[in-house]
Amino acid sequence: MTVTDQPAPPPGALLEQTLEAAGIGLAWVDARGRLQRGSACFRRWVGAAATLFDCVHALDKDKWQDWQASPGEPRQLALRGPDGATLQVEAQLRPLAAGSDGLLALVLNPLDERRERHAIDILQREVLEAVASSRPLQVVMDLLCRRVEAMDAGVICTVLEIDREGRVHPLAAPSLPASFSSAIDGEPIGPQAGSCGTAAWRREPVEVRDIASDPLWERYRPLAQSFGLAACWSTPISLADGPVRATFALYYRQVRSVASFHRRMVEACAQLCQLALQHEDSQREIERLAYYDSVTGLPNRTLFTDRAQQALQMSQRLDRPSSLLLLDLDRFKTVNDSLGHAAGDEVLREVARRLNAALRDSDTLARLGGDEFVLMLPGCNALDALHVAQKLHAALSAPLQLDSGMRINLSASIGISTCPDDGQSFEPLLKHADIAMYEAKQAGRNCSRYFLASMNQSLDERLNLESELRQALSAGQLQLHFQPKLALADARVLGMEVLLRWPHPVRGWVPPDRFIPVAEECGLINALDAWVLEAACRQLRDWAEAGLPGLQLSVNVSALRFVQDDVAAHVQQQLQRHGLQASQLTLEITERLMLDERGRPHEQLLALDAMGVRLSVDDFGTGYSSLSYLKRLPVSEIKLDKSFVRDLDSDPDDRALASAVISIGQALDLSVVAEGVETEAQRETLLRLGCRIGQGWLFGRPMDAQAMAQWLRSRERAPA
Ligand SMILES: Nc1nc2c(ncn2[C@@H]2O[C@@H]3COP(=O)(O)O[C@H]4[C@@H](O)[C@H](n5cnc6c(=O)[nH]c(N)nc65)O[C@@H]4COP(=O)(O)O[C@H]3[C@H]2O)c(=O)[nH]1
């Protein structure tokens, strides 16, 4: 039998049979949503419904208008059957050709499980793509909600984030007005906090069929009802065993329980939410590592550079100044090296906290590394910046008690540069603030300095000096000079101070006060002082071999070297190597070394004392002058600074200070050596005040080894 052998059924009947066989519903509808005709299948599904609004869940006039505007796009609808049952279908609207009275054909395919799975697959793929391309969390969640709502027009979807304090914050609620989101933003989760708040509290899904009667909604009922929400199912989302991070919820405008298709969909959506949150966490962690300092949590250099550049661009656009402050902690290295890195980190965290507390929200504070902090102050001119710097000094000035119980005093040196005068972009401003900060250090630390154009020159000078000093040390161009220490009463020679000299081929004699601080700063001081110690010991041996045995030398050692190097071991090695007695050597140290009464420097002082090496405190009276350390540490000599000696006879204050230092020495049984004795009158006054030993041009200027040997010999020959 062929097709043409049978009488053909009328075209309408043929179409009905075909649709029935394919399980497809077909209806014709006008622009106002009125159903004009429907296939048998369609009528079975919707009964006597007269309009689409009667048989499609949650379809209203606006949605119908939207739909007509993009008719070809498939939509997922929930059809309401005559018996109240719901049927999920995929619907496509097709405008008909001209002459069909503006009617539209509606083709409906029931969503069976396979189709549902396919729809969920598509949703998953789309959302995963958005996650993988690092779209912001809110955008991803918004997409998720919209896709879920597109699958079922009867559903309203929301995602809420739960913060650490257990408060909710809407991440996405695309089909609810913004007023809904703002009404619930910041509300606490709890045992009766609507579906979402309760789900987060209980850590389990909460299904509320009827918001109007469910006690969980008591507090939020008026709110939900004012937005036409009748039922809500919420699922908590957490990562691993962590706290609940979000809730994913489906709302319905009718009282109803959850459709089985929705359960499958929510399962998939909960996983997607988890993934998106995990991705967000990883992104944040990557960002934290890349842009924040791990010790203080402050922005690092990379982030600061970016923010500072933005602030400077804004400044220029608004034609207003901005200032940059570079803050460097004073003597932080000593804390770090002597008390350990944990204590150093503690100090840095506390500094960050204090600085932050003293700033305005619009300011940016960052840690550049080490003990350097930088601040960008938008809209702040040079004078305001100085006020801020003063506030920062004050914030740091309170003593800091470490976890170990130890109390330390903090201070910082601050350099200030201002845009546009000192530079228009970040790099020159930072460079100029750095130069100004160095000037603040030079000025005695714990102070602030503005950048001045003349400072640029001094930076270049410093850098040149540093490289030339390195060269001089390695080329053996440095020399030792010696200055005698004598008994003030009878001019007996008691020892000599070793003073480093740098005869520079172009600059002439560079004074140690000029190059020692540069060496300390660039890390050359250890090598420099080690060279001085070796050369001094060698000289003692050479003199002994040349018939000048048993001389005593005082060698200056920088406080930094005690922190960074093993001075005691080096001294022992040099004494042995050159066959010297420990009593022939005195180390001159500064008061700042004595402040750390623990740690490496302190241990070394004790070791040197045990060896029999004498310790002398240089420039006594100019620094901290704490008596307590003199009592506790093995010091045998203090040197009265030449600034007190200079005006001894004309300035009663200096005389009083000198007298006090001498009395301290006597009380603690320490030798007191007066420095810079230039006149006979000074010698007599010192003797009268009780000082027994002196050093200065009155007796002898610093001289090289050969001159010193001659000087010593001439005294041996001179009649007593
Ligand atoms: N006005 C005046 N000055 C006098 C008189 N007698 C001596 N002086 C100077 O006073 C300084 C005494 O040295 P200091 O207090 O240890 O102060 C030293 C010391 O702190 C440091 N220094 C020198 N050599 C070394 C060294 O080898 N290592 C380290 N770390 N520092 C050194 O450099 C500082 C300056 O050394 P110098 O320029 O050699 O200056 C020396 C010396 O030349 C005097 O009667 N009148």
PDB file of C-alpha atoms in Angstrom, residues 325-576:
ATOM      1  CA  LEU A 325      54.711  60.864  53.320  1.00  0.00           C
ATOM      2  CA  LEU A 326      57.472  58.297  53.604  1.00  0.00           C
ATOM      3  CA  LEU A 327      57.907  57.036  57.134  1.00  0.00           C
ATOM      4  CA  ASP A 328      60.867  54.963  58.265  1.00  0.00           C
ATOM      5  CA  LEU A 329      61.040  53.556  61.792  1.00  0.00           C
ATOM      6  CA  ASP A 330      64.126  54.616  63.707  1.00  0.00           C
ATOM      7  CA  ARG A 331      66.471  51.789  64.658  1.00  0.00           C
ATOM      8  CA  PHE A 332      63.967  49.108  63.753  1.00  0.00           C
ATOM      9  CA  LYS A 333      66.781  46.903  62.546  1.00  0.00           C
ATOM     10  CA  THR A 334      68.201  46.804  66.056  1.00  0.00           C
ATOM     11  CA  VAL A 335      64.842  45.612  67.423  1.00  0.00           C
ATOM     12  CA  ASN A 336      64.525  43.011  64.701  1.00  0.00           C
ATOM     13  CA  ASP A 337      68.042  41.690  64.994  1.00  0.00           C
ATOM     14  CA  SER A 338      68.288  41.700  68.753  1.00  0.00           C
ATOM     15  CA  LEU A 339      64.742  40.691  69.757  1.00  0.00           C
ATOM     16  CA  GLY A 340      63.969  38.410  66.841  1.00  0.00           C
ATOM     17  CA  HIS A 341      61.647  38.536  63.859  1.00  0.00           C
ATOM     18  CA  ALA A 342      58.495  37.673  65.799  1.00  0.00           C
ATOM     19  CA  ALA A 343      59.000  40.780  67.952  1.00  0.00           C
ATOM     20  CA  GLY A 344      59.818  42.770  64.806  1.00  0.00           C
ATOM     21  CA  ASP A 345      56.543  41.672  63.190  1.00  0.00           C
ATOM     22  CA  GLU A 346      54.667  42.575  66.347  1.00  0.00           C
ATOM     23  CA  VAL A 347      56.157  46.060  66.207  1.00  0.00           C
ATOM     24  CA  LEU A 348      55.234  46.457  62.532  1.00  0.00           C
ATOM     25  CA  ARG A 349      51.643  45.395  63.163  1.00  0.00           C
ATOM     26  CA  GLU A 350      51.308  47.835  66.043  1.00  0.00           C
ATOM     27  CA  VAL A 351      52.824  50.632  63.988  1.00  0.00           C
ATOM     28  CA  ALA A 352      50.357  49.897  61.163  1.00  0.00           C
ATOM     29  CA  ARG A 353      47.490  49.985  63.658  1.00  0.00           C
ATOM     30  CA  ARG A 354      48.575  53.270  65.230  1.00  0.00           C
ATOM     31  CA  LEU A 355      49.196  54.964  61.897  1.00  0.00           C
ATOM     32  CA  ASN A 356      45.866  53.809  60.498  1.00  0.00           C
ATOM     33  CA  ALA A 357      44.036  55.112  63.542  1.00  0.00           C
ATOM     34  CA  ALA A 358      45.556  58.557  63.007  1.00  0.00           C
ATOM     35  CA  LEU A 359      44.470  58.846  59.356  1.00  0.00           C
ATOM     36  CA  ARG A 360      41.336  59.857  57.479  1.00  0.00           C
ATOM     37  CA  ASP A 361      39.371  57.377  55.361  1.00  0.00           C
ATOM     38  CA  SER A 362      40.467  59.056  52.146  1.00  0.00           C
ATOM     39  CA  ASP A 363      44.174  58.574  52.986  1.00  0.00           C
ATOM     40  CA  THR A 364      46.021  55.438  51.905  1.00  0.00           C
ATOM     41  CA  LEU A 365      48.623  53.799  54.099  1.00  0.00           C
ATOM     42  CA  ALA A 366      50.887  51.037  52.787  1.00  0.00           C
ATOM     43  CA  ARG A 367      53.983  49.139  53.853  1.00  0.00           C
ATOM     44  CA  LEU A 368      56.671  49.334  51.230  1.00  0.00           C
ATOM     45  CA  GLY A 369      58.796  46.670  52.883  1.00  0.00           C
ATOM     46  CA  GLY A 370      61.170  46.445  55.845  1.00  0.00           C
ATOM     47  CA  ASP A 371      60.384  49.273  58.242  1.00  0.00           C
ATOM     48  CA  GLU A 372      59.166  51.672  55.560  1.00  0.00           C
ATOM     49  CA  PHE A 373      55.577  52.898  55.415  1.00  0.00           C
ATOM     50  CA  VAL A 374      54.151  55.276  52.862  1.00  0.00           C
ATOM     51  CA  LEU A 375      51.054  57.446  52.970  1.00  0.00           C
ATOM     52  CA  MET A 376      49.128  59.224  50.246  1.00  0.00           C
ATOM     53  CA  LEU A 377      47.103  62.170  51.487  1.00  0.00           C
ATOM     54  CA  PRO A 378      44.784  63.424  48.726  1.00  0.00           C
ATOM     55  CA  GLY A 379      43.828  67.091  48.902  1.00  0.00           C
ATOM     56  CA  CYS A 380      46.529  67.795  51.476  1.00  0.00           C
ATOM     57  CA  ASN A 381      48.985  70.667  50.986  1.00  0.00           C
ATOM     58  CA  ALA A 382      52.498  70.737  52.464  1.00  0.00           C
ATOM     59  CA  LEU A 383      51.437  72.463  55.680  1.00  0.00           C
ATOM     60  CA  ASP A 384      48.544  70.059  56.310  1.00  0.00           C
ATOM     61  CA  ALA A 385      50.919  67.191  55.574  1.00  0.00           C
ATOM     62  CA  LEU A 386      53.261  68.432  58.275  1.00  0.00           C
ATOM     63  CA  HIS A 387      50.361  68.452  60.742  1.00  0.00           C
ATOM     64  CA  VAL A 388      49.550  64.878  59.776  1.00  0.00           C
ATOM     65  CA  ALA A 389      53.220  63.954  60.251  1.00  0.00           C
ATOM     66  CA  GLN A 390      53.103  65.475  63.739  1.00  0.00           C
ATOM     67  CA  LYS A 391      50.026  63.400  64.509  1.00  0.00           C
ATOM     68  CA  LEU A 392      51.894  60.301  63.356  1.00  0.00           C
ATOM     69  CA  HIS A 393      54.899  61.100  65.555  1.00  0.00           C
ATOM     70  CA  ALA A 394      52.523  61.511  68.496  1.00  0.00           C
ATOM     71  CA  ALA A 395      50.735  58.238  67.676  1.00  0.00           C
ATOM     72  CA  LEU A 396      54.043  56.356  67.726  1.00  0.00           C
ATOM     73  CA  SER A 397      55.412  57.994  70.843  1.00  0.00           C
ATOM     74  CA  ALA A 398      53.540  55.931  73.469  1.00  0.00           C
ATOM     75  CA  PRO A 399      55.750  53.037  74.680  1.00  0.00           C
ATOM     76  CA  LEU A 400      54.908  49.689  73.141  1.00  0.00           C
ATOM     77  CA  GLN A 401      54.669  46.616  75.309  1.00  0.00           C
ATOM     78  CA  LEU A 402      55.568  43.451  73.431  1.00  0.00           C
ATOM     79  CA  ASP A 403      53.981  40.055  74.093  1.00  0.00           C
ATOM     80  CA  SER A 404      57.183  39.092  75.883  1.00  0.00           C
ATOM     81  CA  GLY A 405      56.478  41.868  78.405  1.00  0.00           C
ATOM     82  CA  MET A 406      59.332  44.017  77.159  1.00  0.00           C
ATOM     83  CA  ARG A 407      58.577  47.716  76.634  1.00  0.00           C
ATOM     84  CA  ILE A 408      60.168  49.571  73.758  1.00  0.00           C
ATOM     85  CA  ASN A 409      59.969  53.141  72.538  1.00  0.00           C
ATOM     86  CA  LEU A 410      59.157  53.780  68.923  1.00  0.00           C
ATOM     87  CA  SER A 411      59.932  56.732  66.762  1.00  0.00           C
ATOM     88  CA  ALA A 412      60.093  57.411  63.050  1.00  0.00           C
ATOM     89  CA  SER A 413      61.653  59.772  60.551  1.00  0.00           C
ATOM     90  CA  ILE A 414      59.267  61.177  57.958  1.00  0.00           C
ATOM     91  CA  GLY A 415      59.935  62.715  54.549  1.00  0.00           C
ATOM     92  CA  ILE A 416      57.231  64.775  52.867  1.00  0.00           C
ATOM     93  CA  SER A 417      56.777  65.625  49.196  1.00  0.00           C
ATOM     94  CA  THR A 418      53.819  67.470  47.717  1.00  0.00           C
ATOM     95  CA  CYS A 419      52.207  67.357  44.277  1.00  0.00           C
ATOM     96  CA  PRO A 420      52.557  69.378  42.071  1.00  0.00           C
ATOM     97  CA  ASP A 421      55.558  71.282  43.512  1.00  0.00           C
ATOM     98  CA  ASP A 422      57.792  68.254  44.153  1.00  0.00           C
ATOM     99  CA  GLY A 423      56.556  66.100  41.271  1.00  0.00           C
ATOM    100  CA  GLN A 424      53.391  65.377  39.362  1.00  0.00           C
ATOM    101  CA  SER A 425      53.537  61.610  39.273  1.00  0.00           C
ATOM    102  CA  PHE A 426      54.139  58.917  41.822  1.00  0.00           C
ATOM    103  CA  GLU A 427      57.776  57.984  41.154  1.00  0.00           C
ATOM    104  CA  PRO A 428      59.340  61.449  41.560  1.00  0.00           C
ATOM    105  CA  LEU A 429      57.174  62.144  44.604  1.00  0.00           C
ATOM    106  CA  LEU A 430      58.314  58.912  46.247  1.00  0.00           C
ATOM    107  CA  LYS A 431      61.931  59.586  45.383  1.00  0.00           C
ATOM    108  CA  HIS A 432      61.731  63.102  46.811  1.00  0.00           C
ATOM    109  CA  ALA A 433      59.953  61.949  49.970  1.00  0.00           C
ATOM    110  CA  ASP A 434      62.739  59.381  50.366  1.00  0.00           C
ATOM    111  CA  ILE A 435      65.396  62.080  50.112  1.00  0.00           C
ATOM    112  CA  ALA A 436      63.525  64.215  52.650  1.00  0.00           C
ATOM    113  CA  MET A 437      63.193  61.199  54.950  1.00  0.00           C
ATOM    114  CA  TYR A 438      66.941  60.674  54.795  1.00  0.00           C
ATOM    115  CA  GLU A 439      67.412  64.313  55.800  1.00  0.00           C
ATOM    116  CA  ALA A 440      65.101  63.722  58.768  1.00  0.00           C
ATOM    117  CA  LYS A 441      67.332  60.801  59.799  1.00  0.00           C
ATOM    118  CA  GLN A 442      70.395  62.968  59.451  1.00  0.00           C
ATOM    119  CA  ALA A 443      68.762  65.651  61.549  1.00  0.00           C
ATOM    120  CA  GLY A 444      68.685  63.261  64.491  1.00  0.00           C
ATOM    121  CA  ARG A 445      65.665  61.060  63.708  1.00  0.00           C
ATOM    122  CA  ASN A 446      62.163  61.271  65.222  1.00  0.00           C
ATOM    123  CA  CYS A 447      61.328  64.288  63.065  1.00  0.00           C
ATOM    124  CA  SER A 448      59.877  65.251  59.677  1.00  0.00           C
ATOM    125  CA  ARG A 449      61.401  67.070  56.741  1.00  0.00           C
ATOM    126  CA  TYR A 450      59.900  68.590  53.606  1.00  0.00           C
ATOM    127  CA  PHE A 451      61.647  67.835  50.368  1.00  0.00           C
ATOM    128  CA  LEU A 452      63.833  70.724  49.169  1.00  0.00           C
ATOM    129  CA  ALA A 453      65.389  70.875  45.722  1.00  0.00           C
ATOM    130  CA  SER A 454      68.836  71.244  47.306  1.00  0.00           C
ATOM    131  CA  MET A 455      68.440  67.800  48.874  1.00  0.00           C
ATOM    132  CA  ASN A 456      68.604  66.170  45.460  1.00  0.00           C
ATOM    133  CA  GLN A 457      72.185  67.168  45.247  1.00  0.00           C
ATOM    134  CA  SER A 458      72.991  65.698  48.632  1.00  0.00           C
ATOM    135  CA  LEU A 459      71.475  62.345  47.600  1.00  0.00           C
ATOM    136  CA  ASP A 460      73.765  62.128  44.570  1.00  0.00           C
ATOM    137  CA  GLU A 461      76.616  63.081  46.827  1.00  0.00           C
ATOM    138  CA  ARG A 462      75.745  60.303  49.263  1.00  0.00           C
ATOM    139  CA  LEU A 463      75.556  57.692  46.508  1.00  0.00           C
ATOM    140  CA  ASN A 464      78.908  58.774  45.097  1.00  0.00           C
ATOM    141  CA  LEU A 465      80.477  58.694  48.520  1.00  0.00           C
ATOM    142  CA  GLU A 466      79.183  55.181  49.093  1.00  0.00           C
ATOM    143  CA  SER A 467      80.725  53.736  45.933  1.00  0.00           C
ATOM    144  CA  GLU A 468      83.992  55.601  46.445  1.00  0.00           C
ATOM    145  CA  LEU A 469      84.215  54.350  50.037  1.00  0.00           C
ATOM    146  CA  ARG A 470      83.785  50.743  48.883  1.00  0.00           C
ATOM    147  CA  GLN A 471      86.556  51.273  46.408  1.00  0.00           C
ATOM    148  CA  ALA A 472      88.831  52.911  48.981  1.00  0.00           C
ATOM    149  CA  LEU A 473      88.353  50.003  51.392  1.00  0.00           C
ATOM    150  CA  SER A 474      89.118  47.348  48.813  1.00  0.00           C
ATOM    151  CA  ALA A 475      92.043  49.314  47.364  1.00  0.00           C
ATOM    152  CA  GLY A 476      93.619  49.729  50.835  1.00  0.00           C
ATOM    153  CA  GLN A 477      93.406  53.521  50.701  1.00  0.00           C
ATOM    154  CA  LEU A 478      92.135  53.951  54.273  1.00  0.00           C
ATOM    155  CA  GLN A 479      94.538  54.761  57.089  1.00  0.00           C
ATOM    156  CA  LEU A 480      94.607  54.673  60.867  1.00  0.00           C
ATOM    157  CA  HIS A 481      95.535  57.702  62.904  1.00  0.00           C
ATOM    158  CA  PHE A 482      96.188  57.665  66.607  1.00  0.00           C
ATOM    159  CA  GLN A 483      95.496  60.215  69.312  1.00  0.00           C
ATOM    160  CA  PRO A 484      97.032  59.864  72.789  1.00  0.00           C
ATOM    161  CA  LYS A 485      95.021  59.665  75.998  1.00  0.00           C
ATOM    162  CA  LEU A 486      96.910  61.160  78.927  1.00  0.00           C
ATOM    163  CA  ALA A 487      96.695  61.603  82.664  1.00  0.00           C
ATOM    164  CA  LEU A 488      95.585  65.238  83.086  1.00  0.00           C
ATOM    165  CA  ALA A 489      97.764  65.734  86.165  1.00  0.00           C
ATOM    166  CA  ASP A 490     101.165  64.580  84.853  1.00  0.00           C
ATOM    167  CA  ALA A 491     100.687  63.951  81.099  1.00  0.00           C
ATOM    168  CA  ARG A 492     101.546  60.257  81.397  1.00  0.00           C
ATOM    169  CA  VAL A 493     100.429  58.413  78.220  1.00  0.00           C
ATOM    170  CA  LEU A 494      97.692  55.953  79.159  1.00  0.00           C
ATOM    171  CA  GLY A 495      96.625  54.825  75.729  1.00  0.00           C
ATOM    172  CA  MET A 496      95.620  55.935  72.277  1.00  0.00           C
ATOM    173  CA  GLU A 497      92.387  56.214  70.371  1.00  0.00           C
ATOM    174  CA  VAL A 498      92.374  54.788  66.860  1.00  0.00           C
ATOM    175  CA  LEU A 499      90.695  57.134  64.357  1.00  0.00           C
ATOM    176  CA  LEU A 500      89.953  56.124  60.812  1.00  0.00           C
ATOM    177  CA  ARG A 501      91.179  58.383  58.027  1.00  0.00           C
ATOM    178  CA  TRP A 502      90.259  58.544  54.354  1.00  0.00           C
ATOM    179  CA  PRO A 503      92.641  60.515  52.202  1.00  0.00           C
ATOM    180  CA  HIS A 504      90.522  60.947  49.066  1.00  0.00           C
ATOM    181  CA  PRO A 505      92.440  61.628  45.861  1.00  0.00           C
ATOM    182  CA  VAL A 506      90.057  64.455  44.873  1.00  0.00           C
ATOM    183  CA  ARG A 507      88.093  65.426  47.969  1.00  0.00           C
ATOM    184  CA  GLY A 508      91.107  65.501  50.271  1.00  0.00           C
ATOM    185  CA  TRP A 509      90.671  64.164  53.834  1.00  0.00           C
ATOM    186  CA  VAL A 510      87.056  63.044  54.222  1.00  0.00           C
ATOM    187  CA  PRO A 511      86.057  63.312  57.908  1.00  0.00           C
ATOM    188  CA  PRO A 512      84.728  60.122  59.565  1.00  0.00           C
ATOM    189  CA  ASP A 513      81.618  61.997  60.702  1.00  0.00           C
ATOM    190  CA  ARG A 514      80.826  62.261  56.998  1.00  0.00           C
ATOM    191  CA  PHE A 515      81.546  58.716  55.820  1.00  0.00           C
ATOM    192  CA  ILE A 516      80.778  56.560  58.903  1.00  0.00           C
ATOM    193  CA  PRO A 517      76.991  57.266  58.714  1.00  0.00           C
ATOM    194  CA  VAL A 518      77.052  56.436  54.978  1.00  0.00           C
ATOM    195  CA  ALA A 519      78.860  53.176  55.751  1.00  0.00           C
ATOM    196  CA  GLU A 520      76.278  52.363  58.434  1.00  0.00           C
ATOM    197  CA  GLU A 521      73.482  52.986  56.036  1.00  0.00           C
ATOM    198  CA  CYS A 522      74.769  50.985  53.101  1.00  0.00           C
ATOM    199  CA  GLY A 523      75.907  48.032  55.218  1.00  0.00           C
ATOM    200  CA  LEU A 524      79.618  48.669  54.750  1.00  0.00           C
ATOM    201  CA  ILE A 525      80.221  49.432  58.412  1.00  0.00           C
ATOM    202  CA  ASN A 526      80.920  45.817  59.400  1.00  0.00           C
ATOM    203  CA  ALA A 527      83.697  45.452  56.865  1.00  0.00           C
ATOM    204  CA  LEU A 528      85.042  48.876  57.718  1.00  0.00           C
ATOM    205  CA  ASP A 529      85.165  48.345  61.487  1.00  0.00           C
ATOM    206  CA  ALA A 530      86.554  44.839  61.042  1.00  0.00           C
ATOM    207  CA  TRP A 531      89.353  46.266  58.926  1.00  0.00           C
ATOM    208  CA  VAL A 532      90.095  48.925  61.596  1.00  0.00           C
ATOM    209  CA  LEU A 533      90.249  46.287  64.350  1.00  0.00           C
ATOM    210  CA  GLU A 534      92.626  44.079  62.363  1.00  0.00           C
ATOM    211  CA  ALA A 535      94.833  47.001  61.332  1.00  0.00           C
ATOM    212  CA  ALA A 536      94.927  48.320  64.934  1.00  0.00           C
ATOM    213  CA  CYS A 537      95.974  44.921  66.304  1.00  0.00           C
ATOM    214  CA  ARG A 538      98.610  44.565  63.592  1.00  0.00           C
ATOM    215  CA  GLN A 539      99.919  48.010  64.502  1.00  0.00           C
ATOM    216  CA  LEU A 540     100.169  47.114  68.204  1.00  0.00           C
ATOM    217  CA  ARG A 541     102.226  44.058  67.272  1.00  0.00           C
ATOM    218  CA  ASP A 542     104.437  46.066  64.878  1.00  0.00           C
ATOM    219  CA  TRP A 543     105.078  48.685  67.578  1.00  0.00           C
ATOM    220  CA  ALA A 544     105.906  45.971  70.103  1.00  0.00           C
ATOM    221  CA  GLU A 545     108.362  44.455  67.631  1.00  0.00           C
ATOM    222  CA  ALA A 546     109.823  47.935  67.084  1.00  0.00           C
ATOM    223  CA  GLY A 547     110.475  48.371  70.806  1.00  0.00           C
ATOM    224  CA  LEU A 548     107.219  49.972  71.923  1.00  0.00           C
ATOM    225  CA  PRO A 549     105.573  47.115  73.836  1.00  0.00           C
ATOM    226  CA  GLY A 550     102.448  47.077  75.984  1.00  0.00           C
ATOM    227  CA  LEU A 551     100.674  50.033  74.373  1.00  0.00           C
ATOM    228  CA  GLN A 552      96.913  50.336  74.752  1.00  0.00           C
ATOM    229  CA  LEU A 553      94.529  51.120  71.913  1.00  0.00           C
ATOM    230  CA  SER A 554      90.889  52.197  71.946  1.00  0.00           C
ATOM    231  CA  VAL A 555      88.998  51.177  68.807  1.00  0.00           C
ATOM    232  CA  ASN A 556      85.588  52.585  67.822  1.00  0.00           C
ATOM    233  CA  VAL A 557      82.991  49.952  66.963  1.00  0.00           C
ATOM    234  CA  SER A 558      79.620  50.913  65.491  1.00  0.00           C
ATOM    235  CA  ALA A 559      76.557  49.749  67.426  1.00  0.00           C
ATOM    236  CA  LEU A 560      75.283  48.206  64.207  1.00  0.00           C
ATOM    237  CA  ARG A 561      78.242  45.867  64.044  1.00  0.00           C
ATOM    238  CA  PHE A 562      77.345  44.421  67.440  1.00  0.00           C
ATOM    239  CA  VAL A 563      73.912  43.633  66.083  1.00  0.00           C
ATOM    240  CA  GLN A 564      74.995  42.189  62.757  1.00  0.00           C
ATOM    241  CA  ASP A 565      78.360  40.612  63.432  1.00  0.00           C
ATOM    242  CA  ASP A 566      80.186  38.514  66.031  1.00  0.00           C
ATOM    243  CA  VAL A 567      82.533  41.199  67.367  1.00  0.00           C
ATOM    244  CA  ALA A 568      83.617  39.156  70.395  1.00  0.00           C
ATOM    245  CA  ALA A 569      84.783  36.234  68.249  1.00  0.00           C
ATOM    246  CA  HIS A 570      86.581  38.548  65.861  1.00  0.00           C
ATOM    247  CA  VAL A 571      88.390  40.335  68.718  1.00  0.00           C
ATOM    248  CA  GLN A 572      89.533  37.043  70.212  1.00  0.00           C
ATOM    249  CA  GLN A 573      90.821  35.854  66.865  1.00  0.00           C
ATOM    250  CA  GLN A 574      92.778  39.080  66.274  1.00  0.00           C
ATOM    251  CA  LEU A 575      94.282  39.136  69.780  1.00  0.00           C
ATOM    252  CA  GLN A 576      95.512  35.558  69.318  1.00  0.00           C
TER     253      GLN A 576
END
